[in-house]
PDB file of C-alpha atoms (C1' of nucleotides) in Angstrom:
ATOM      1  CA  MET F   1       8.070   4.773  28.533  1.00 44.00           C
ATOM      2  CA  LYS F   2       7.264   8.054  26.937  1.00 45.00           C
ATOM      3  CA  GLY F   3       9.816  10.825  27.393  1.00 46.00           C
ATOM      4  CA  ALA F   4       9.067  14.512  27.376  1.00 54.00           C
ATOM      5  CA  PRO F   5       5.964  15.546  25.358  1.00 61.00           C
ATOM      6  CA  VAL F   6       8.323  16.993  22.762  1.00 71.00           C
ATOM      7  CA  GLN F   7       7.685  20.553  21.746  1.00 82.00           C
ATOM      8  CA  ARG F   8       6.033  20.879  18.364  1.00 89.00           C
ATOM      9  CA  ARG F   9       6.508  23.799  16.041  1.00 94.00           C
ATOM     10  CA  ARG F  10       3.872  25.298  13.804  1.00 95.00           C
ATOM     11  CA  THR F  11       5.012  25.066  10.237  1.00 97.00           C
ATOM     12  CA  ARG F  12       3.302  25.833   6.977  1.00 97.00           C
ATOM     13  CA  GLN F  13       3.580  22.195   5.991  1.00 97.00           C
ATOM     14  CA  ARG F  14       1.862  20.811   9.040  1.00 97.00           C
ATOM     15  CA  ALA F  15      -0.742  23.539   8.943  1.00 97.00           C
ATOM     16  CA  ALA F  16      -1.568  22.594   5.366  1.00 98.00           C
ATOM     17  CA  ILE F  17      -1.682  18.916   6.215  1.00 98.00           C
ATOM     18  CA  ARG F  18      -3.924  19.560   9.181  1.00 97.00           C
ATOM     19  CA  ALA F  19      -6.165  21.810   7.110  1.00 97.00           C
ATOM     20  CA  ALA F  20      -6.497  19.211   4.378  1.00 97.00           C
ATOM     21  CA  LEU F  21      -7.596  16.588   6.862  1.00 96.00           C
ATOM     22  CA  GLU F  22     -10.056  18.889   8.570  1.00 96.00           C
ATOM     23  CA  ALA F  23     -11.555  20.092   5.317  1.00 95.00           C
ATOM     24  CA  ALA F  24     -11.909  16.657   3.804  1.00 93.00           C
ATOM     25  CA  ARG F  25     -14.261  15.380   6.505  1.00 90.00           C
ATOM     26  CA  ARG F  26     -13.366  11.894   5.418  1.00 91.00           C
ATOM     27  CA  PRO F  27     -10.393   9.581   5.857  1.00 92.00           C
ATOM     28  CA  LEU F  28      -7.465  10.435   3.601  1.00 94.00           C
ATOM     29  CA  SER F  29      -4.568   8.341   2.463  1.00 93.00           C
ATOM     30  CA  VAL F  30      -1.051   9.729   2.564  1.00 95.00           C
ATOM     31  CA  ALA F  31      -1.186  10.226  -1.174  1.00 94.00           C
ATOM     32  CA  GLU F  32      -4.436  12.163  -0.883  1.00 94.00           C
ATOM     33  CA  ILE F  33      -3.055  14.293   1.918  1.00 97.00           C
ATOM     34  CA  LEU F  34       0.025  15.076  -0.123  1.00 97.00           C
ATOM     35  CA  GLU F  35      -2.023  16.063  -3.126  1.00 95.00           C
ATOM     36  CA  LEU F  36      -4.332  18.320  -1.148  1.00 96.00           C
ATOM     37  CA  ALA F  37      -1.686  19.896   1.043  1.00 97.00           C
ATOM     38  CA  ARG F  38       0.557  20.619  -1.916  1.00 96.00           C
ATOM     39  CA  ARG F  39      -1.987  23.088  -3.150  1.00 96.00           C
ATOM     40  CA  GLN F  40      -0.972  25.249  -0.244  1.00 95.00           C
ATOM     41  CA  VAL F  41       2.670  24.311   0.083  1.00 96.00           C
ATOM     42  CA  ARG F  42       4.346  23.656  -3.209  1.00 94.00           C
ATOM     43  CA  GLY F  43       7.234  21.265  -3.085  1.00 94.00           C
ATOM     44  CA  LEU F  44       5.861  19.561  -0.001  1.00 96.00           C
ATOM     45  CA  GLY F  45       7.709  16.275   0.404  1.00 97.00           C
ATOM     46  CA  ILE F  46       6.045  12.945   0.906  1.00 97.00           C
ATOM     47  CA  ALA F  47       8.363  12.197   3.811  1.00 97.00           C
ATOM     48  CA  THR F  48       7.099  15.272   5.549  1.00 97.00           C
ATOM     49  CA  VAL F  49       3.556  14.022   5.245  1.00 98.00           C
ATOM     50  CA  TYR F  50       4.498  10.672   6.708  1.00 97.00           C
ATOM     51  CA  ARG F  51       6.286  12.343   9.597  1.00 97.00           C
ATOM     52  CA  ALA F  52       3.508  14.815  10.224  1.00 97.00           C
ATOM     53  CA  VAL F  53       0.912  12.075  10.206  1.00 97.00           C
ATOM     54  CA  ALA F  54       2.996  10.033  12.619  1.00 95.00           C
ATOM     55  CA  ALA F  55       3.266  13.036  14.929  1.00 96.00           C
ATOM     56  CA  MET F  56      -0.436  13.761  14.714  1.00 96.00           C
ATOM     57  CA  LEU F  57      -1.291  10.176  15.484  1.00 93.00           C
ATOM     58  CA  GLU F  58       0.958  10.375  18.494  1.00 92.00           C
ATOM     59  CA  GLU F  59      -0.660  13.525  19.783  1.00 92.00           C
ATOM     60  CA  GLY F  60      -4.056  11.986  19.189  1.00 93.00           C
ATOM     61  CA  PHE F  61      -5.158  14.469  16.549  1.00 95.00           C
ATOM     62  CA  LEU F  62      -5.548  11.704  14.004  1.00 94.00           C
ATOM     63  CA  THR F  63      -6.900   8.182  14.066  1.00 91.00           C
ATOM     64  CA  PRO F  64      -5.945   5.527  11.565  1.00 88.00           C
ATOM     65  CA  VAL F  65      -8.764   4.190   9.440  1.00 86.00           C
ATOM     66  CA  GLU F  66      -7.734   0.912   8.016  1.00 77.00           C
ATOM     67  CA  ILE F  67      -9.922   0.110   5.103  1.00 72.00           C
ATOM     68  CA  SER F  68      -9.679  -3.284   3.584  1.00 62.00           C
ATOM     69  CA  GLY F  69      -6.384  -3.850   1.916  1.00 61.00           C
ATOM     70  CA  GLU F  70      -6.208  -0.366   0.538  1.00 70.00           C
ATOM     71  CA  ALA F  71      -3.685   2.141   1.742  1.00 75.00           C
ATOM     72  CA  LEU F  72      -4.028   3.163   5.351  1.00 82.00           C
ATOM     73  CA  ARG F  73      -6.047   6.329   5.767  1.00 89.00           C
ATOM     74  CA  TYR F  74      -6.258   8.887   8.528  1.00 93.00           C
ATOM     75  CA  GLU F  75      -9.051  11.023   9.847  1.00 93.00           C
ATOM     76  CA  VAL F  76      -9.376  13.679  12.513  1.00 95.00           C
ATOM     77  CA  ALA F  77      -9.944  11.973  15.825  1.00 92.00           C
ATOM     78  CA  GLY F  78     -12.672  12.610  18.328  1.00 88.00           C
ATOM     79  CA  ARG F  79     -15.650  12.406  16.054  1.00 87.00           C
ATOM     80  CA  GLY F  80     -17.134   9.691  18.177  1.00 87.00           C
ATOM     81  CA  HIS F  81     -18.072   6.181  17.233  1.00 92.00           C
ATOM     82  CA  HIS F  82     -18.937   5.855  13.575  1.00 93.00           C
ATOM     83  CA  HIS F  83     -18.382   3.674  10.553  1.00 92.00           C
ATOM     84  CA  HIS F  84     -17.419   3.998   6.902  1.00 91.00           C
ATOM     85  CA  PHE F  85     -18.722   3.677   3.408  1.00 92.00           C
ATOM     86  CA  ARG F  86     -16.399   3.059   0.529  1.00 87.00           C
ATOM     87  CA  CYS F  87     -17.456   3.891  -2.987  1.00 87.00           C
ATOM     88  CA  ARG F  88     -16.331   1.170  -5.363  1.00 83.00           C
ATOM     89  CA  ARG F  89     -16.439   3.606  -8.253  1.00 83.00           C
ATOM     90  CA  CYS F  90     -14.548   6.687  -7.085  1.00 81.00           C
ATOM     91  CA  GLY F  91     -12.689   4.911  -4.307  1.00 78.00           C
ATOM     92  CA  ARG F  92     -13.393   7.550  -1.695  1.00 83.00           C
ATOM     93  CA  VAL F  93     -14.248   6.597   1.841  1.00 86.00           C
ATOM     94  CA  PHE F  94     -16.968   8.465   3.724  1.00 91.00           C
ATOM     95  CA  GLU F  95     -18.009   8.641   7.328  1.00 92.00           C
ATOM     96  CA  MET F  96     -21.403   7.320   8.341  1.00 94.00           C
ATOM     97  CA  GLU F  97     -23.199   8.170  11.528  1.00 93.00           C
ATOM     98  CA  GLY F  98     -24.993   5.636  13.615  1.00 93.00           C
ATOM     99  CA  CYS F  99     -24.220   2.122  14.662  1.00 95.00           C
ATOM    100  CA  VAL F 100     -25.701  -1.330  15.068  1.00 95.00           C
ATOM    101  CA  PRO F 101     -24.283  -2.522  18.376  1.00 93.00           C
ATOM    102  CA  GLU F 102     -25.976  -5.904  17.966  1.00 95.00           C
ATOM    103  CA  VAL F 103     -23.216  -6.928  15.615  1.00 96.00           C
ATOM    104  CA  GLU F 104     -21.154  -7.882  18.630  1.00 96.00           C
ATOM    105  CA  LEU F 105     -23.615 -10.699  19.267  1.00 96.00           C
ATOM    106  CA  LEU F 106     -22.063 -12.438  16.285  1.00 96.00           C
ATOM    107  CA  ALA F 107     -19.023 -13.336  18.344  1.00 96.00           C
ATOM    108  CA  PRO F 108     -18.677 -17.094  18.800  1.00 96.00           C
ATOM    109  CA  PRO F 109     -19.131 -18.536  22.299  1.00 96.00           C
ATOM    110  CA  GLY F 110     -16.134 -17.836  24.482  1.00 95.00           C
ATOM    111  CA  PHE F 111     -14.953 -14.939  22.356  1.00 96.00           C
ATOM    112  CA  LEU F 112     -14.916 -11.507  23.939  1.00 96.00           C
ATOM    113  CA  PRO F 113     -15.641  -8.700  21.493  1.00 96.00           C
ATOM    114  CA  GLU F 114     -14.309  -5.324  22.559  1.00 94.00           C
ATOM    115  CA  CYS F 115     -15.003  -3.217  19.532  1.00 91.00           C
ATOM    116  CA  HIS F 116     -16.161  -3.543  15.964  1.00 93.00           C
ATOM    117  CA  GLU F 117     -15.913  -2.006  12.548  1.00 90.00           C
ATOM    118  CA  ILE F 118     -18.568  -1.909   9.897  1.00 92.00           C
ATOM    119  CA  LEU F 119     -17.709  -1.061   6.326  1.00 90.00           C
ATOM    120  CA  LEU F 120     -20.312  -0.695   3.634  1.00 92.00           C
ATOM    121  CA  SER F 121     -19.310  -0.750  -0.011  1.00 89.00           C
ATOM    122  CA  GLY F 122     -21.276   0.396  -2.976  1.00 92.00           C
ATOM    123  CA  LEU F 123     -21.877   3.675  -4.722  1.00 93.00           C
ATOM    124  CA  CYS F 124     -21.652   7.046  -3.084  1.00 93.00           C
ATOM    125  CA  ARG F 125     -24.330   9.595  -3.804  1.00 94.00           C
ATOM    126  CA  GLU F 126     -22.443  11.234  -6.641  1.00 93.00           C
ATOM    127  CA  CYS F 127     -21.504   8.023  -8.404  1.00 92.00           C
ATOM    128  CA  ASN F 128     -24.943   6.571  -7.863  1.00 90.00           C
ATOM    129  CA  LYS F 129     -26.550   9.616  -9.383  1.00 86.00           C
ATOM    130  CA  GLY F 130     -24.112   9.719 -12.253  1.00 76.00           C
ATOM    131  CA  LEU F 131     -24.859   6.152 -13.243  1.00 69.00           C
ATOM    132  CA  SER F 132     -28.599   6.032 -12.824  1.00 58.00           C
ATOM    133  CA  ARG F 133     -29.446   8.897 -15.099  1.00 51.00           C
TER     134      ARG F 133
ATOM    135  CA  MET Y   1     -11.453 -10.149 -22.251  1.00 46.00           C
ATOM    136  CA  LYS Y   2     -10.462 -13.401 -20.643  1.00 44.00           C
ATOM    137  CA  GLY Y   3      -8.549 -15.741 -22.902  1.00 47.00           C
ATOM    138  CA  ALA Y   4      -8.501 -19.500 -22.570  1.00 55.00           C
ATOM    139  CA  PRO Y   5      -9.105 -20.846 -19.077  1.00 62.00           C
ATOM    140  CA  VAL Y   6      -5.400 -21.669 -18.927  1.00 71.00           C
ATOM    141  CA  GLN Y   7      -4.514 -25.207 -18.008  1.00 82.00           C
ATOM    142  CA  ARG Y   8      -3.240 -25.574 -14.477  1.00 89.00           C
ATOM    143  CA  ARG Y   9      -0.807 -28.195 -13.317  1.00 94.00           C
ATOM    144  CA  ARG Y  10      -0.829 -29.941  -9.996  1.00 95.00           C
ATOM    145  CA  THR Y  11       2.441 -29.294  -8.274  1.00 97.00           C
ATOM    146  CA  ARG Y  12       3.700 -30.083  -4.816  1.00 97.00           C
ATOM    147  CA  GLN Y  13       3.936 -26.374  -4.095  1.00 97.00           C
ATOM    148  CA  ARG Y  14       0.384 -25.542  -4.960  1.00 97.00           C
ATOM    149  CA  ALA Y  15      -0.889 -28.647  -3.242  1.00 97.00           C
ATOM    150  CA  ALA Y  16       0.879 -27.591  -0.054  1.00 98.00           C
ATOM    151  CA  ILE Y  17      -0.422 -24.057  -0.334  1.00 98.00           C
ATOM    152  CA  ARG Y  18      -3.940 -25.282  -0.928  1.00 97.00           C
ATOM    153  CA  ALA Y  19      -3.696 -27.712   1.954  1.00 97.00           C
ATOM    154  CA  ALA Y  20      -2.450 -25.017   4.314  1.00 97.00           C
ATOM    155  CA  LEU Y  21      -5.401 -22.811   3.468  1.00 96.00           C
ATOM    156  CA  GLU Y  22      -7.912 -25.608   3.809  1.00 96.00           C
ATOM    157  CA  ALA Y  23      -6.499 -26.827   7.085  1.00 95.00           C
ATOM    158  CA  ALA Y  24      -6.301 -23.388   8.644  1.00 93.00           C
ATOM    159  CA  ARG Y  25     -10.028 -22.755   8.415  1.00 90.00           C
ATOM    160  CA  ARG Y  26      -9.261 -19.080   8.799  1.00 91.00           C
ATOM    161  CA  PRO Y  27      -7.840 -16.327   6.580  1.00 92.00           C
ATOM    162  CA  LEU Y  28      -4.082 -16.535   6.136  1.00 93.00           C
ATOM    163  CA  SER Y  29      -1.605 -13.899   5.066  1.00 93.00           C
ATOM    164  CA  VAL Y  30       1.019 -14.669   2.442  1.00 95.00           C
ATOM    165  CA  ALA Y  31       3.593 -14.924   5.186  1.00 94.00           C
ATOM    166  CA  GLU Y  32       1.451 -17.387   7.105  1.00 94.00           C
ATOM    167  CA  ILE Y  33       0.827 -19.454   3.996  1.00 96.00           C
ATOM    168  CA  LEU Y  34       4.540 -19.551   3.246  1.00 97.00           C
ATOM    169  CA  GLU Y  35       5.364 -20.656   6.760  1.00 95.00           C
ATOM    170  CA  LEU Y  36       2.754 -23.402   6.801  1.00 96.00           C
ATOM    171  CA  ALA Y  37       3.348 -24.644   3.273  1.00 97.00           C
ATOM    172  CA  ARG Y  38       7.096 -24.762   3.777  1.00 96.00           C
ATOM    173  CA  ARG Y  39       6.595 -27.553   6.266  1.00 96.00           C
ATOM    174  CA  GLN Y  40       5.648 -29.720   3.329  1.00 95.00           C
ATOM    175  CA  VAL Y  41       7.782 -28.201   0.619  1.00 96.00           C
ATOM    176  CA  ARG Y  42      11.146 -27.043   1.841  1.00 94.00           C
ATOM    177  CA  GLY Y  43      12.680 -24.220  -0.149  1.00 94.00           C
ATOM    178  CA  LEU Y  44       9.281 -22.993  -1.240  1.00 97.00           C
ATOM    179  CA  GLY Y  45       9.739 -19.483  -2.584  1.00 97.00           C
ATOM    180  CA  ILE Y  46       7.661 -16.516  -1.574  1.00 97.00           C
ATOM    181  CA  ALA Y  47       7.118 -15.593  -5.203  1.00 97.00           C
ATOM    182  CA  THR Y  48       5.551 -18.962  -5.757  1.00 98.00           C
ATOM    183  CA  VAL Y  49       3.089 -18.289  -2.979  1.00 98.00           C
ATOM    184  CA  TYR Y  50       2.157 -14.945  -4.471  1.00 97.00           C
ATOM    185  CA  ARG Y  51       1.666 -16.499  -7.872  1.00 97.00           C
ATOM    186  CA  ALA Y  52      -0.284 -19.442  -6.555  1.00 97.00           C
ATOM    187  CA  VAL Y  53      -2.537 -17.171  -4.541  1.00 97.00           C
ATOM    188  CA  ALA Y  54      -3.107 -14.994  -7.595  1.00 95.00           C
ATOM    189  CA  ALA Y  55      -4.023 -18.054  -9.638  1.00 95.00           C
ATOM    190  CA  MET Y  56      -6.333 -19.389  -6.947  1.00 96.00           C
ATOM    191  CA  LEU Y  57      -8.049 -16.042  -6.660  1.00 93.00           C
ATOM    192  CA  GLU Y  58      -8.558 -16.074 -10.389  1.00 92.00           C
ATOM    193  CA  GLU Y  59     -10.056 -19.538 -10.391  1.00 92.00           C
ATOM    194  CA  GLY Y  60     -12.261 -18.549  -7.511  1.00 92.00           C
ATOM    195  CA  PHE Y  61     -10.788 -20.987  -5.018  1.00 95.00           C
ATOM    196  CA  LEU Y  62      -9.734 -18.149  -2.741  1.00 94.00           C
ATOM    197  CA  THR Y  63     -11.298 -14.921  -1.610  1.00 91.00           C
ATOM    198  CA  PRO Y  64      -9.330 -11.977  -0.305  1.00 88.00           C
ATOM    199  CA  VAL Y  65     -10.049 -10.976   3.269  1.00 87.00           C
ATOM    200  CA  GLU Y  66      -8.863  -7.498   3.800  1.00 77.00           C
ATOM    201  CA  ILE Y  67      -8.508  -6.880   7.471  1.00 73.00           C
ATOM    202  CA  SER Y  68      -7.850  -3.398   8.570  1.00 63.00           C
ATOM    203  CA  GLY Y  69      -4.424  -2.224   7.648  1.00 62.00           C
ATOM    204  CA  GLU Y  70      -2.839  -5.565   8.249  1.00 71.00           C
ATOM    205  CA  ALA Y  71      -1.519  -7.651   5.437  1.00 76.00           C
ATOM    206  CA  LEU Y  72      -4.095  -8.937   3.014  1.00 83.00           C
ATOM    207  CA  ARG Y  73      -5.276 -12.403   3.899  1.00 90.00           C
ATOM    208  CA  TYR Y  74      -6.913 -15.135   1.872  1.00 93.00           C
ATOM    209  CA  GLU Y  75      -9.431 -17.796   2.712  1.00 94.00           C
ATOM    210  CA  VAL Y  76     -11.057 -20.641   0.861  1.00 95.00           C
ATOM    211  CA  ALA Y  77     -14.025 -19.276  -1.032  1.00 92.00           C
ATOM    212  CA  GLY Y  78     -17.537 -20.568  -1.057  1.00 88.00           C
ATOM    213  CA  ARG Y  79     -18.159 -20.658   2.644  1.00 86.00           C
ATOM    214  CA  GLY Y  80     -21.073 -18.323   2.215  1.00 86.00           C
ATOM    215  CA  HIS Y  81     -21.610 -14.904   3.667  1.00 91.00           C
ATOM    216  CA  HIS Y  82     -19.838 -14.484   6.967  1.00 93.00           C
ATOM    217  CA  HIS Y  83     -17.718 -12.061   8.916  1.00 92.00           C
ATOM    218  CA  HIS Y  84     -14.533 -12.045  10.952  1.00 91.00           C
ATOM    219  CA  PHE Y  85     -13.196 -11.727  14.424  1.00 91.00           C
ATOM    220  CA  ARG Y  86      -9.650 -10.607  15.031  1.00 87.00           C
ATOM    221  CA  CYS Y  87      -7.954 -11.383  18.307  1.00 87.00           C
ATOM    222  CA  ARG Y  88      -5.965  -8.427  19.487  1.00 83.00           C
ATOM    223  CA  ARG Y  89      -3.751 -10.669  21.551  1.00 82.00           C
ATOM    224  CA  CYS Y  90      -2.696 -13.485  19.226  1.00 80.00           C
ATOM    225  CA  GLY Y  91      -3.451 -11.599  16.021  1.00 78.00           C
ATOM    226  CA  ARG Y  92      -5.307 -14.451  14.385  1.00 82.00           C
ATOM    227  CA  VAL Y  93      -8.447 -13.826  12.393  1.00 86.00           C
ATOM    228  CA  PHE Y  94     -11.396 -16.196  12.735  1.00 90.00           C
ATOM    229  CA  GLU Y  95     -14.552 -16.729  10.768  1.00 92.00           C
ATOM    230  CA  MET Y  96     -17.895 -15.977  12.368  1.00 94.00           C
ATOM    231  CA  GLU Y  97     -21.217 -17.267  11.160  1.00 92.00           C
ATOM    232  CA  GLY Y  98     -24.281 -15.133  10.946  1.00 93.00           C
ATOM    233  CA  CYS Y  99     -24.920 -11.604   9.848  1.00 95.00           C
ATOM    234  CA  VAL Y 100     -26.770  -8.440  10.719  1.00 95.00           C
ATOM    235  CA  PRO Y 101     -28.137  -7.214   7.385  1.00 93.00           C
ATOM    236  CA  GLU Y 102     -29.574  -4.119   9.009  1.00 95.00           C
ATOM    237  CA  VAL Y 103     -26.130  -2.570   8.972  1.00 96.00           C
ATOM    238  CA  GLU Y 104     -26.782  -1.500   5.411  1.00 96.00           C
ATOM    239  CA  LEU Y 105     -29.406   0.891   6.726  1.00 96.00           C
ATOM    240  CA  LEU Y 106     -26.528   2.995   8.005  1.00 96.00           C
ATOM    241  CA  ALA Y 107     -25.814   4.192   4.478  1.00 97.00           C
ATOM    242  CA  PRO Y 108     -26.410   7.945   4.120  1.00 96.00           C
ATOM    243  CA  PRO Y 109     -29.284   9.092   1.907  1.00 96.00           C
ATOM    244  CA  GLY Y 110     -28.472   8.695  -1.745  1.00 95.00           C
ATOM    245  CA  PHE Y 111     -25.778   6.135  -1.123  1.00 96.00           C
ATOM    246  CA  LEU Y 112     -26.294   2.660  -2.506  1.00 96.00           C
ATOM    247  CA  PRO Y 113     -24.779  -0.078  -0.355  1.00 96.00           C
ATOM    248  CA  GLU Y 114     -24.037  -3.285  -2.219  1.00 94.00           C
ATOM    249  CA  CYS Y 115     -22.193  -5.284   0.386  1.00 91.00           C
ATOM    250  CA  HIS Y 116     -20.721  -4.929   3.822  1.00 93.00           C
ATOM    251  CA  GLU Y 117     -18.048  -6.195   6.116  1.00 90.00           C
ATOM    252  CA  ILE Y 118     -18.213  -6.530   9.837  1.00 92.00           C
ATOM    253  CA  LEU Y 119     -15.090  -7.051  11.874  1.00 90.00           C
ATOM    254  CA  LEU Y 120     -15.136  -7.645  15.590  1.00 92.00           C
ATOM    255  CA  SER Y 121     -11.987  -7.239  17.609  1.00 89.00           C
ATOM    256  CA  GLY Y 122     -11.280  -8.496  21.069  1.00 92.00           C
ATOM    257  CA  LEU Y 123     -10.086 -11.740  22.564  1.00 93.00           C
ATOM    258  CA  CYS Y 124     -10.516 -15.131  20.984  1.00 93.00           C
ATOM    259  CA  ARG Y 125     -11.625 -17.997  23.159  1.00 94.00           C
ATOM    260  CA  GLU Y 126      -8.109 -19.188  23.905  1.00 92.00           C
ATOM    261  CA  CYS Y 127      -6.716 -15.784  24.762  1.00 92.00           C
ATOM    262  CA  ASN Y 128      -9.796 -14.875  26.761  1.00 90.00           C
ATOM    263  CA  LYS Y 129      -9.523 -18.067  28.774  1.00 85.00           C
ATOM    264  CA  GLY Y 130      -5.813 -17.648  29.265  1.00 76.00           C
ATOM    265  CA  LEU Y 131      -6.266 -14.211  30.758  1.00 70.00           C
ATOM    266  CA  SER Y 132      -9.310 -14.693  32.938  1.00 57.00           C
ATOM    267  CA  ARG Y 133      -8.037 -17.545  35.001  1.00 51.00           C
TER     268      ARG Y 133
ATOM    269  C1'  DA U   1      20.995  30.903  18.819  1.00 50.82           C
ATOM    270  C1'  DT U   2      18.618  26.334  19.432  1.00 50.82           C
ATOM    271  C1'  DC U   3      16.872  22.349  17.699  1.00 50.82           C
ATOM    272  C1'  DA U   4      12.239  20.699  15.544  1.00 50.82           C
ATOM    273  C1'  DA U   5      10.971  20.180  10.942  1.00 50.82           C
ATOM    274  C1'  DT U   6      11.920  19.892   6.031  1.00 50.82           C
ATOM    275  C1'  DG U   7      13.445  17.998   1.488  1.00 50.82           C
ATOM    276  C1'  DC U   8      16.103  14.954  -0.846  1.00 50.82           C
ATOM    277  C1'  DA U   9      17.979  10.708  -1.455  1.00 50.82           C
ATOM    278  C1'  DA U  10      19.186   6.310   0.376  1.00 50.82           C
ATOM    279  C1'  DA U  11      17.441   2.268   2.732  1.00 50.82           C
ATOM    280  C1'  DG U  12      13.766  -0.879   4.039  1.00 50.82           C
ATOM    281  C1'  DT U  13       9.422  -3.687   3.280  1.00 50.82           C
ATOM    282  C1'  DC U  14       6.396  -6.074   0.792  1.00 50.82           C
ATOM    283  C1'  DT U  15       4.803  -7.535  -3.808  1.00 50.82           C
ATOM    284  C1'  DT U  16       5.572  -8.280  -8.709  1.00 50.82           C
ATOM    285  C1'  DT U  17       8.281  -9.492 -12.717  1.00 50.82           C
ATOM    286  C1'  DG U  18      12.144 -11.547 -15.747  1.00 50.82           C
ATOM    287  C1'  DC U  19      14.424 -15.616 -16.829  1.00 50.82           C
ATOM    288  C1'  DA U  20      16.656 -19.916 -17.065  1.00 50.82           C
ATOM    289  C1'  DA U  21      15.821 -24.394 -15.084  1.00 50.82           C
ATOM    290  C1'  DT U  22      12.418 -27.798 -13.646  1.00 50.82           C
ATOM    291  C1'  DA U  23       8.753 -30.946 -13.991  1.00 50.82           C
ATOM    292  C1'  DG U  24       3.596 -32.056 -14.816  1.00 50.82           C
ATOM    293  C1'  DG U  25       0.613 -33.993 -18.414  1.00 50.82           C
TER     294       DG U  25
ATOM    295  C1'  DC J   1       7.900 -32.895 -25.865  1.00 50.82           C
ATOM    296  C1'  DC J   2       5.603 -28.749 -24.590  1.00 50.82           C
ATOM    297  C1'  DT J   3       4.941 -25.212 -21.590  1.00 50.82           C
ATOM    298  C1'  DA J   4       3.063 -24.151 -16.855  1.00 50.82           C
ATOM    299  C1'  DT J   5       5.480 -23.596 -12.699  1.00 50.82           C
ATOM    300  C1'  DT J   6       9.391 -22.789  -9.828  1.00 50.82           C
ATOM    301  C1'  DG J   7      13.286 -20.346  -7.402  1.00 50.82           C
ATOM    302  C1'  DC J   8      16.256 -16.720  -7.494  1.00 50.82           C
ATOM    303  C1'  DA J   9      17.282 -12.228  -8.237  1.00 50.82           C
ATOM    304  C1'  DA J  10      16.097  -7.827 -10.051  1.00 50.82           C
ATOM    305  C1'  DA J  11      12.508  -4.392 -10.297  1.00 50.82           C
ATOM    306  C1'  DG J  12       8.525  -1.781  -8.399  1.00 50.82           C
ATOM    307  C1'  DA J  13       5.579   0.522  -5.171  1.00 50.82           C
ATOM    308  C1'  DC J  14       5.092   2.348  -0.792  1.00 50.82           C
ATOM    309  C1'  DT J  15       7.067   3.779   3.770  1.00 50.82           C
ATOM    310  C1'  DT J  16      10.877   4.950   6.774  1.00 50.82           C
ATOM    311  C1'  DT J  17      15.374   6.831   7.845  1.00 50.82           C
ATOM    312  C1'  DG J  18      19.875   9.678   7.528  1.00 50.82           C
ATOM    313  C1'  DC J  19      21.581  14.093   7.080  1.00 50.82           C
ATOM    314  C1'  DA J  20      22.591  18.736   5.967  1.00 50.82           C
ATOM    315  C1'  DT J  21      19.747  22.798   5.685  1.00 50.82           C
ATOM    316  C1'  DT J  22      15.861  25.603   6.956  1.00 50.82           C
ATOM    317  C1'  DG J  23      13.031  28.113   9.938  1.00 50.82           C
ATOM    318  C1'  DA J  24       9.956  28.547  14.308  1.00 50.82           C
ATOM    319  C1'  DT J  25      10.533  30.225  18.863  1.00 50.82           C
TER     320       DT J  25
END
DNA sequence: ATCAATGCAAAGTCTTTGCAATAGG
DNA sequence: CCTATTGCAAAGACTTTGCATTGAT
């Protein structure tokens, strides 16, 4: 159901968007991407970000990270299985390594778990430090 | 900063909304609440659902359940700590008992986890049964 | 020279708000 | 009666789409 792979073109906009996502090392929302990428491409339009993100998701460069109610975020794909930590103070979302596969044992009888997501919330290092001293 | 507790009134609309949430035994989205509650109160407006949900959140009757990207859902509060299972086939979200507190050990050094969410995805009992036979 | 990609503005969604009418206490 | 609540419609916030123009190849 998927036509030709569509030939992409390298544009300043998409390069900036890609760079922002790679540099961030954490999931970014469209608004965050726009803000960061605009530093390199002034006048960058929000629609362009949405379209670029859609294209990058399609090509598999990005993966959606859907954090609780908040705006959908995107991160560079292929970083392997991992989870996230959201800081309740600064609102940023960070990647965490490691996993606790046993969580799938929580599934009720008859249910078939195929994958899982773990999200911790609290204070990130910076905010934790800032408050405690 | 919170004025008087505000006196609530018992209306057919809110009763229907409350009943829908209690009967469902699982987190419902605003759209789901509207659909279910309309069976009892025809002409129920979506704005009323939003306002009722907001009021119920404020009084602590409901808790928001923010499942990955999808619409925010709400469930009756006070059922104790638990997690959720989302069926990728029928889209419903179920409650799961139990917990794996060790997940908080995943937090990076310096980070202070305060709470966590675990979401399993896969097939619910009905969908799993339906497919395997 | 092509046509993918862009920027702007219009169009959609979903959620919130304004307001006159309704109805609970 | 008083005013919280409702339903409708208008207003917002966020995302998608249409289209003429730009720019990568």
